[in-house]
Coordinates of C-alpha atoms in Angstrom, one line a residue:
M1 CA -4.3 -67.6 143.0
M2 CA -2.7 -64.3 144.9
P3 CA -5.3 -61.1 144.8
L4 CA -3.5 -59.0 142.5
V5 CA -4.5 -56.0 144.1
A6 CA -4.4 -55.2 147.9
P7 CA -8.0 -54.4 149.4
E8 CA -7.9 -50.3 150.5
H9 CA -10.0 -48.2 152.0
G10 CA -13.2 -48.7 150.1
H11 CA -14.4 -51.4 147.7
R12 CA -15.3 -49.6 144.7
Y13 CA -11.4 -48.3 143.9
S14 CA -10.2 -52.3 145.0
Y15 CA -12.2 -54.0 142.5
R16 CA -12.1 -51.7 139.7
T17 CA -8.5 -51.6 139.9
H18 CA -8.3 -55.8 140.0
V19 CA -10.7 -55.8 136.7
W20 CA -8.3 -53.4 134.7
V21 CA -5.3 -54.9 136.4
T22 CA -6.5 -58.9 135.2
A23 CA -8.0 -57.4 131.9
A24 CA -4.7 -55.5 131.2
I25 CA -2.4 -58.9 131.5
A26 CA -4.9 -61.2 129.9
G27 CA -4.5 -58.8 127.3
M28 CA -0.8 -59.4 126.6
A29 CA -1.3 -62.2 124.5
G30 CA -2.7 -59.4 122.4
M31 CA 0.6 -57.6 122.6
L32 CA 2.7 -61.1 121.0
F33 CA -0.2 -61.3 118.8
G34 CA 0.4 -58.1 117.3
Y35 CA 4.5 -58.8 117.6
D36 CA 4.8 -62.2 116.0
T37 CA 2.6 -60.5 113.2
G38 CA 4.2 -57.1 112.9
M39 CA 7.4 -58.0 113.0
I40 CA 7.4 -60.3 109.8
S41 CA 7.2 -56.7 107.9
G42 CA 10.1 -55.8 108.7
A43 CA 12.2 -58.8 108.9
Q44 CA 10.5 -60.3 105.5
L45 CA 13.0 -57.9 103.8
F46 CA 16.3 -59.6 105.1
I47 CA 15.0 -63.1 105.1
E48 CA 14.8 -62.9 101.3
Q49 CA 18.4 -62.0 101.3
D50 CA 19.9 -64.0 103.5
F51 CA 17.7 -67.4 102.3
H52 CA 17.2 -66.0 98.4
V53 CA 13.2 -66.8 98.9
S54 CA 11.4 -66.0 96.0
A55 CA 7.9 -64.3 96.4
S56 CA 5.7 -67.4 96.4
G57 CA 8.9 -68.5 99.3
I58 CA 8.0 -65.0 101.4
G59 CA 4.5 -65.6 100.8
L60 CA 4.9 -69.7 102.9
V61 CA 7.0 -67.6 105.7
V62 CA 4.7 -64.6 106.3
S63 CA 1.2 -67.1 106.0
A64 CA 3.1 -70.2 108.0
V65 CA 2.0 -68.1 111.1
T66 CA -1.9 -67.5 109.9
F67 CA -2.1 -71.4 109.1
G68 CA -0.5 -72.2 112.5
A69 CA -3.3 -69.8 113.8
L70 CA -6.2 -71.6 112.1
V71 CA -5.1 -74.7 113.7
G72 CA -4.9 -73.3 117.4
A73 CA -8.1 -71.8 117.0
L74 CA -9.6 -75.1 115.8
L75 CA -7.7 -77.1 118.7
S76 CA -8.9 -74.4 121.1
G77 CA -12.8 -75.2 120.6
W78 CA -11.8 -78.8 121.9
L79 CA -9.5 -77.3 124.6
T80 CA -11.9 -74.7 126.3
S81 CA -14.4 -77.6 126.9
R82 CA -11.5 -79.5 129.0
V83 CA -9.4 -76.8 130.5
S84 CA -10.0 -73.1 132.0
R85 CA -9.6 -70.4 130.0
R86 CA -6.4 -69.3 132.2
G87 CA -4.7 -72.5 131.4
I88 CA -5.3 -72.0 128.2
V89 CA -3.6 -69.1 127.9
K90 CA -0.9 -69.6 130.1
L91 CA -0.4 -72.6 127.4
S92 CA -0.4 -70.3 124.6
A93 CA 2.9 -68.5 126.6
V94 CA 4.9 -71.5 127.0
V95 CA 4.2 -71.8 123.2
F96 CA 5.2 -68.6 122.3
I97 CA 8.6 -69.2 124.0
V98 CA 9.4 -71.9 122.2
G99 CA 8.3 -70.7 118.4
A100 CA 10.3 -67.2 118.9
V101 CA 13.8 -69.4 120.1
L102 CA 13.4 -71.4 117.2
A103 CA 12.5 -69.2 114.3
A104 CA 15.6 -66.7 116.0
V105 CA 18.3 -69.8 115.5
A106 CA 16.3 -71.2 112.5
P107 CA 19.4 -72.5 110.0
S108 CA 17.1 -72.4 107.3
V109 CA 13.9 -71.2 105.3
G110 CA 12.3 -74.7 105.6
V111 CA 12.9 -74.3 109.6
L112 CA 11.6 -70.9 110.0
I113 CA 8.4 -71.4 108.4
V114 CA 8.0 -74.2 111.1
A115 CA 8.9 -71.7 113.6
R116 CA 6.2 -69.4 112.3
L117 CA 3.7 -72.7 112.3
V118 CA 4.4 -73.0 115.9
I119 CA 4.1 -69.1 116.9
G120 CA 0.7 -69.1 115.2
L121 CA -0.4 -72.1 117.0
A122 CA 0.0 -69.9 120.1
I123 CA -1.7 -66.8 118.3
G124 CA -4.4 -69.1 117.6
F125 CA -4.9 -70.5 121.3
S126 CA -4.8 -66.9 122.7
S127 CA -6.9 -65.0 119.6
T128 CA -9.9 -67.5 120.4
V129 CA -9.5 -67.5 124.5
V130 CA -8.6 -64.4 126.2
P131 CA -11.5 -62.1 124.7
L132 CA -13.6 -64.9 126.0
Y133 CA -12.1 -65.0 129.2
I134 CA -12.1 -60.8 129.4
A135 CA -15.7 -61.0 128.2
E136 CA -16.4 -63.3 131.3
I137 CA -15.0 -61.5 133.9
V138 CA -15.4 -57.7 133.3
P139 CA -19.1 -56.3 134.5
V140 CA -21.5 -55.4 131.8
R141 CA -20.5 -51.7 131.2
S142 CA -17.5 -52.1 130.4
R143 CA -17.0 -55.2 128.7
G144 CA -16.4 -53.6 125.3
S145 CA -13.9 -51.5 126.4
M146 CA -12.0 -54.1 128.2
V147 CA -12.3 -57.0 125.4
A148 CA -10.8 -54.0 123.0
L149 CA -7.8 -53.7 125.1
F150 CA -7.0 -57.0 123.5
Q151 CA -7.0 -55.0 120.1
L152 CA -5.3 -52.4 121.9
A153 CA -2.5 -54.4 122.6
I154 CA -2.4 -55.7 119.6
T155 CA -1.8 -52.4 118.0
A156 CA 0.9 -52.2 121.2
G157 CA 2.4 -55.1 119.6
I158 CA 2.4 -54.5 116.3
L159 CA 4.0 -50.8 117.0
L160 CA 6.6 -52.5 118.9
A161 CA 7.3 -54.8 116.0
Y162 CA 7.7 -52.0 113.6
L163 CA 10.1 -50.0 116.0
V164 CA 12.5 -53.1 116.7
N165 CA 12.2 -53.5 112.9
A166 CA 13.4 -49.8 112.1
V167 CA 16.5 -50.4 115.1
F168 CA 17.8 -53.3 112.7
A169 CA 16.9 -51.8 109.3
H170 CA 20.3 -50.9 108.8
S171 CA 22.5 -54.3 110.7
G172 CA 19.0 -56.5 108.9
E173 CA 19.4 -58.7 112.3
W174 CA 15.9 -60.4 111.9
R175 CA 17.2 -63.3 114.4
A176 CA 17.3 -60.7 117.3
V177 CA 13.4 -59.2 115.9
F178 CA 12.3 -62.3 116.6
A179 CA 14.2 -63.8 120.0
L180 CA 12.9 -60.4 121.6
A181 CA 9.5 -62.0 121.2
T182 CA 10.3 -64.6 124.3
V183 CA 10.0 -61.3 127.0
P184 CA 6.8 -60.6 126.7
A185 CA 5.7 -64.0 126.6
L186 CA 7.6 -64.6 129.7
M187 CA 5.5 -61.7 131.5
L188 CA 2.5 -63.1 130.0
L189 CA 3.0 -66.4 131.6
V190 CA 3.7 -65.0 135.0
G191 CA 0.8 -62.8 135.1
M192 CA -1.3 -65.6 134.4
L193 CA -0.2 -67.2 137.4
L194 CA -1.7 -64.2 139.6
V195 CA -4.9 -63.5 137.5
P196 CA -8.6 -65.4 138.2
M197 CA -10.6 -68.0 136.2
S198 CA -13.7 -67.2 134.7
P199 CA -16.8 -67.4 136.8
R200 CA -18.6 -68.6 134.4
W201 CA -16.3 -71.6 133.7
L202 CA -16.3 -72.2 137.0
V203 CA -20.1 -72.2 137.6
M204 CA -20.0 -75.0 134.6
R205 CA -17.3 -77.4 136.6
G206 CA -20.0 -77.0 139.5
S207 CA -17.6 -74.4 141.7
V208 CA -20.4 -71.8 142.8
D209 CA -18.6 -71.0 145.6
E210 CA -15.3 -70.2 144.0
A211 CA -17.1 -67.9 141.2
R212 CA -19.0 -66.0 144.0
T213 CA -15.2 -65.5 145.0
V214 CA -14.1 -64.3 142.0
L215 CA -17.0 -61.9 141.4
D216 CA -16.6 -60.5 144.9
E217 CA -12.8 -59.7 143.9
V218 CA -14.3 -58.2 140.1
R219 CA -17.5 -56.6 141.4
D220 CA -18.5 -54.5 144.4
P221 CA -18.9 -57.2 146.8
D222 CA -21.9 -54.8 148.6
D223 CA -23.9 -54.4 145.7
P224 CA -26.9 -56.6 145.4
A225 CA -26.2 -57.1 141.4
T226 CA -23.0 -59.0 142.1
E227 CA -25.1 -62.3 143.8
E228 CA -27.8 -61.4 141.6
E229 CA -25.6 -62.1 138.4
L230 CA -24.2 -64.9 139.7
Q231 CA -27.3 -66.4 140.2
Q232 CA -28.0 -65.7 136.6
I233 CA -24.9 -67.3 135.4
V234 CA -26.1 -70.6 137.5
A235 CA -29.9 -70.6 136.2
A236 CA -28.1 -70.0 132.6
V237 CA -26.0 -73.0 133.4
E238 CA -28.5 -75.1 135.1
E239 CA -31.4 -74.6 132.0
D240 CA -28.7 -75.6 129.7
R241 CA -28.3 -79.0 131.8
R242 CA -32.2 -79.5 131.7
R243 CA -32.3 -79.6 128.1
P244 CA -32.5 -82.4 125.9
R245 CA -29.0 -83.6 125.0
Q246 CA -27.7 -84.0 121.6
S247 CA -24.2 -84.6 119.9
L248 CA -21.9 -81.6 118.9
A249 CA -22.9 -81.6 115.4
Q250 CA -26.5 -81.4 116.0
A251 CA -26.0 -78.3 118.9
L252 CA -24.0 -76.5 116.6
T253 CA -26.6 -77.0 113.2
S254 CA -29.4 -76.3 115.4
P255 CA -31.4 -73.1 113.9
L256 CA -30.0 -70.9 116.9
A257 CA -26.4 -72.1 116.2
R258 CA -26.8 -71.7 112.5
T259 CA -28.1 -68.0 113.1
I260 CA -25.2 -66.8 115.0
L261 CA -22.3 -68.7 113.5
M262 CA -23.5 -67.5 110.1
V263 CA -22.9 -63.8 111.3
G264 CA -19.8 -64.4 113.7
I265 CA -18.0 -66.3 110.7
G266 CA -19.3 -63.4 108.4
L267 CA -17.7 -60.9 110.7
G268 CA -14.3 -62.9 110.7
I269 CA -13.9 -62.9 107.0
F270 CA -14.8 -59.6 106.3
Q271 CA -12.4 -58.4 109.1
Q272 CA -9.4 -60.2 106.9
I273 CA -10.0 -59.7 103.4
T274 CA -10.6 -55.9 103.2
G275 CA -6.8 -55.2 103.5
I276 CA -6.0 -54.9 106.9
N277 CA -3.3 -57.6 106.6
T278 CA -2.0 -56.6 103.3
I279 CA -0.9 -53.4 105.0
I280 CA 0.4 -55.6 108.9
Y281 CA 2.5 -58.0 106.6
Y282 CA 3.0 -56.2 103.5
A283 CA 3.4 -52.1 103.9
P284 CA 7.0 -51.9 103.4
T285 CA 6.5 -53.4 100.1
I286 CA 3.4 -51.6 99.2
L287 CA 5.4 -48.4 99.8
K288 CA 8.9 -49.9 97.8
E289 CA 6.2 -50.2 95.4
A290 CA 5.1 -46.9 95.6
G291 CA 8.8 -45.5 95.0
F292 CA 10.6 -46.1 98.7
G293 CA 13.8 -46.4 99.9
T294 CA 14.2 -49.7 102.3
S295 CA 14.9 -47.6 105.5
S296 CA 12.0 -44.9 104.4
A297 CA 9.6 -47.8 103.7
T298 CA 10.6 -49.2 107.0
L299 CA 10.1 -45.7 109.2
T300 CA 6.6 -45.1 107.2
T301 CA 5.5 -48.2 108.2
A302 CA 6.9 -47.5 111.7
G303 CA 3.9 -44.6 111.5
I304 CA 1.2 -46.6 110.3
G305 CA 1.9 -48.9 113.5
T306 CA 2.0 -45.9 116.0
L307 CA -1.3 -44.5 114.1
N308 CA -2.8 -47.9 114.3
F309 CA -2.2 -47.8 118.1
L310 CA -3.0 -44.4 118.8
A311 CA -6.5 -44.7 117.1
T312 CA -7.2 -48.1 118.9
V313 CA -7.0 -45.5 122.2
V314 CA -9.5 -43.4 121.0
A315 CA -11.7 -45.9 120.2
L316 CA -11.4 -47.6 123.6
M317 CA -12.9 -44.4 124.7
V318 CA -15.8 -44.7 122.7
V319 CA -16.3 -48.4 122.4
D320 CA -19.2 -48.4 125.3
R321 CA -21.0 -45.6 124.6
V322 CA -21.6 -45.5 120.6
G323 CA -23.5 -48.4 119.3
R324 CA -21.4 -51.8 117.8
R325 CA -23.0 -51.8 115.1
T326 CA -22.5 -47.8 113.8
I327 CA -19.1 -47.8 114.3
L328 CA -18.8 -51.1 112.3
L329 CA -20.9 -49.6 109.4
A330 CA -19.1 -46.0 109.3
G331 CA -15.5 -47.5 110.1
M332 CA -15.9 -50.1 106.4
S333 CA -17.4 -47.4 104.9
G334 CA -14.3 -45.7 105.1
M335 CA -12.2 -48.6 105.0
A336 CA -13.6 -49.2 101.4
L337 CA -13.4 -45.6 100.0
T338 CA -9.1 -45.3 101.3
M339 CA -8.3 -48.5 99.7
A340 CA -10.6 -47.5 96.6
V341 CA -8.7 -44.5 96.1
L342 CA -5.3 -46.5 97.0
S343 CA -6.6 -48.8 93.4
I344 CA -6.7 -45.3 91.8
T345 CA -3.3 -44.3 92.8
F346 CA -2.0 -47.5 91.2
A347 CA -3.9 -47.1 88.4
I348 CA -2.5 -43.6 87.8
D349 CA 0.9 -45.3 88.1
D350 CA 2.7 -41.9 89.1
F351 CA 5.1 -42.0 92.5
S352 CA 7.8 -38.8 90.9
G353 CA 5.4 -36.5 93.2
A354 CA 2.0 -36.1 94.7
G355 CA 1.3 -40.2 94.0
R356 CA 3.4 -41.6 96.5
W357 CA 1.9 -39.2 99.4
V358 CA -1.7 -40.2 98.4
A359 CA -0.8 -43.7 98.7
V360 CA 0.4 -43.0 102.4
A361 CA -2.6 -40.8 102.8
S362 CA -4.4 -44.5 102.0
L363 CA -2.5 -46.6 104.1
F364 CA -3.1 -44.2 107.2
G365 CA -6.6 -43.4 106.2
F366 CA -7.4 -47.3 106.5
I367 CA -5.8 -48.3 109.1
T368 CA -7.5 -45.1 111.1
C369 CA -10.6 -46.6 109.6
F370 CA -9.7 -49.7 110.8
A371 CA -8.3 -49.1 114.5
I372 CA -11.4 -47.3 115.5
S373 CA -14.4 -49.9 114.2
W374 CA -13.0 -53.5 112.7
G375 CA -10.1 -53.8 115.0
W376 CA -11.6 -54.5 118.2
G377 CA -15.3 -55.0 116.8
F378 CA -14.7 -58.7 115.7
W379 CA -13.1 -59.5 118.8
V380 CA -15.5 -57.5 120.9
L381 CA -18.7 -59.0 119.5
A382 CA -17.3 -62.7 118.9
A383 CA -16.7 -62.7 122.8
E384 CA -20.7 -60.9 122.8
I385 CA -23.1 -63.0 120.5
Y386 CA -22.4 -66.8 121.1
P387 CA -24.6 -68.4 123.8
L388 CA -23.0 -70.1 126.8
F389 CA -24.0 -73.4 125.3
I390 CA -21.9 -73.0 122.6
R391 CA -19.5 -69.9 123.0
G392 CA -16.3 -71.8 123.4
Q393 CA -16.8 -74.2 120.6
A394 CA -18.8 -71.6 118.3
I395 CA -15.5 -69.1 118.9
S396 CA -13.2 -71.8 117.8
I397 CA -14.8 -72.5 114.7
G398 CA -15.2 -68.3 113.7
N399 CA -11.5 -68.1 114.6
T400 CA -10.5 -70.9 112.5
I401 CA -12.2 -69.8 109.6
Q402 CA -11.5 -65.8 110.2
W403 CA -7.5 -67.2 110.4
G404 CA -8.4 -69.0 107.2
A405 CA -8.8 -66.1 105.2
N406 CA -6.1 -64.3 106.6
F407 CA -3.6 -67.3 105.3
L408 CA -5.6 -66.9 102.1
I409 CA -4.5 -63.2 101.9
S410 CA -1.1 -63.4 103.5
L411 CA -0.7 -65.9 101.6
L412 CA -2.0 -64.9 98.0
F413 CA -1.3 -61.1 98.3
P414 CA 2.4 -60.9 97.4
I415 CA 1.9 -63.4 94.5
L416 CA -1.3 -61.6 93.4
L417 CA 0.7 -57.8 93.5
A418 CA 3.5 -59.3 91.6
S419 CA 1.4 -60.6 88.5
W420 CA -1.8 -58.5 88.7
G421 CA -0.1 -55.3 89.7
G422 CA -1.5 -52.3 93.0
A423 CA -4.5 -50.7 91.2
P424 CA -6.4 -54.2 90.7
V425 CA -5.7 -56.2 93.8
F426 CA -6.9 -53.1 96.0
G427 CA -9.9 -52.4 93.9
M428 CA -10.8 -56.1 95.1
L429 CA -10.6 -55.7 98.1
A430 CA -12.5 -51.7 98.0
L431 CA -15.1 -54.5 96.5
F432 CA -14.2 -56.8 99.5
G433 CA -15.5 -53.4 101.9
V434 CA -18.8 -52.8 99.7
A435 CA -19.7 -56.5 101.0
A436 CA -19.3 -56.1 104.3
L437 CA -21.0 -53.4 104.6
V438 CA -24.2 -55.3 102.7
F439 CA -23.8 -58.0 105.6
T440 CA -23.1 -55.6 108.5
Y441 CA -26.3 -53.4 108.0
R442 CA -28.7 -56.4 107.2
L443 CA -27.3 -58.9 109.9
V444 CA -25.3 -58.1 112.6
P445 CA -27.7 -57.0 115.7
E446 CA -26.8 -54.6 118.1
T447 CA -25.4 -56.0 121.6
S448 CA -23.6 -52.6 123.5
G449 CA -24.9 -52.3 127.1
K450 CA -26.3 -56.1 126.7
A451 CA -26.2 -58.6 129.4
L452 CA -24.5 -61.7 128.1
E453 CA -27.8 -63.9 129.2
Q454 CA -29.8 -61.1 127.9
I455 CA -28.2 -61.0 124.1
E456 CA -28.6 -65.0 124.0
A457 CA -32.0 -64.0 125.0
E458 CA -32.6 -62.1 122.1
W459 CA -31.0 -64.4 119.6
R460 CA -33.4 -67.5 120.5
R461 CA -36.3 -64.8 119.8
R462 CA -34.7 -63.7 116.7
A463 CA -34.1 -67.1 115.4
G464 CA -38.0 -67.8 116.4
V465 CA -36.4 -71.2 118.4
T466 CA -37.9 -72.4 121.6
D467 CA -36.2 -73.2 125.6
A468 CA -36.5 -76.3 124.0
D469 CA -33.6 -76.1 122.1
P470 CA -30.9 -78.6 122.9
P471 CA -27.8 -77.6 124.0
L472 CA -24.0 -79.3 123.8
P473 CA -23.9 -82.8 125.5
A474 CA -22.6 -82.1 129.1
P475 CA -18.9 -81.3 129.4
P476 CA -16.5 -83.7 129.6
A477 CA -14.2 -83.7 133.1
P478 CA -11.9 -80.8 133.0
L479 CA -7.9 -81.8 132.2
A480 CA -6.3 -78.9 133.8
S481 CA -8.2 -76.2 136.3
A482 CA -5.3 -74.0 136.4

């Protein structure tokens, strides 16, 4: 692995630049994530015409990527104990390319669904491993903003997809929209050849000297805290190895793991079922229901994507300055309120005048609240809350269930919208937001400004467990290290 940033006068600028470049390259997986999920919002209008697909068929086309992501997230738990974080991200880039090419040449809706499943598999890999990789490699004081780069990249990908959809809206060339996804996938694959491996992964494999070299690249090598951090990682790994060994199932059902998994799984479910995917996947459909034409709906959706990106930029500036829990509570309050307003607007069902603009304002308000809070909040907390001995497997489980919730919402939304109408559907999502507020207030801890090892120690105290609680079995030999 060649250094990304050449040494410069003074270590401070060099290592900080190296950290940002490393996080940005890894975060490009988020751009693919966003592009491949956002592109379908506009493409589905033309896919429906070309293949004469019903509402349930469109639901399958849209939700196939989330089912694939569910499988990818599940498999990534097995992969994280055998393949390096960097290796899994490279694998996801290759799978992205295969899925994009297959979708672009799909001769039937069945092949398109398979291609979307393949794309989803890559998203499942990257969405599980990239936040974990970034959290393990960046300094504590900037961990929140660096992991949130992944969400920023997702919003950039969604915005790019919306803009590309707008460009091809008149021609209906949805295949070109899919084909263009190969470009950032190739960039991600090349970029991941240059970034360092996770120091925690290296220590777990016994490569302490390599881990020290990595930390010297992404920390100030003249700061004694850098060596102290390495020794804390080594001590945490050795402590895990000294504890009695249990099976994976026993470790994941221990008092400590149960407590943390409940929080992580709840965060993932509530991020998905409170309305975000109804907007990301179906914004043009919602806007057409509100009286907009196809072109106007597509352009307005591009405006939603722009706002999503800009609000995430703002979130990046405050994520390490305001408590994670506080932001989640404030953001979900706004999300539930705007979804309730959207429900009322559809109940009134008068889109000939001000009603359509109230609907648009509700969508814009929801996406703003989501982007500054739960958009990045789940990814950051999922990368922070799990202790080292179950980190890869627990993130995999949490993301799998998160993608399961995403799959159900994306599959059922067009069906429910067609059968129930907008008012009850959006009202249901608002009630889910209220439930998310209660969950966050009662169970979600504050992790801002704390080292990963410190968060683990606090979980142990909170769960009332002792250091005798066993970790996972010793991990098997890696299949790959690159």
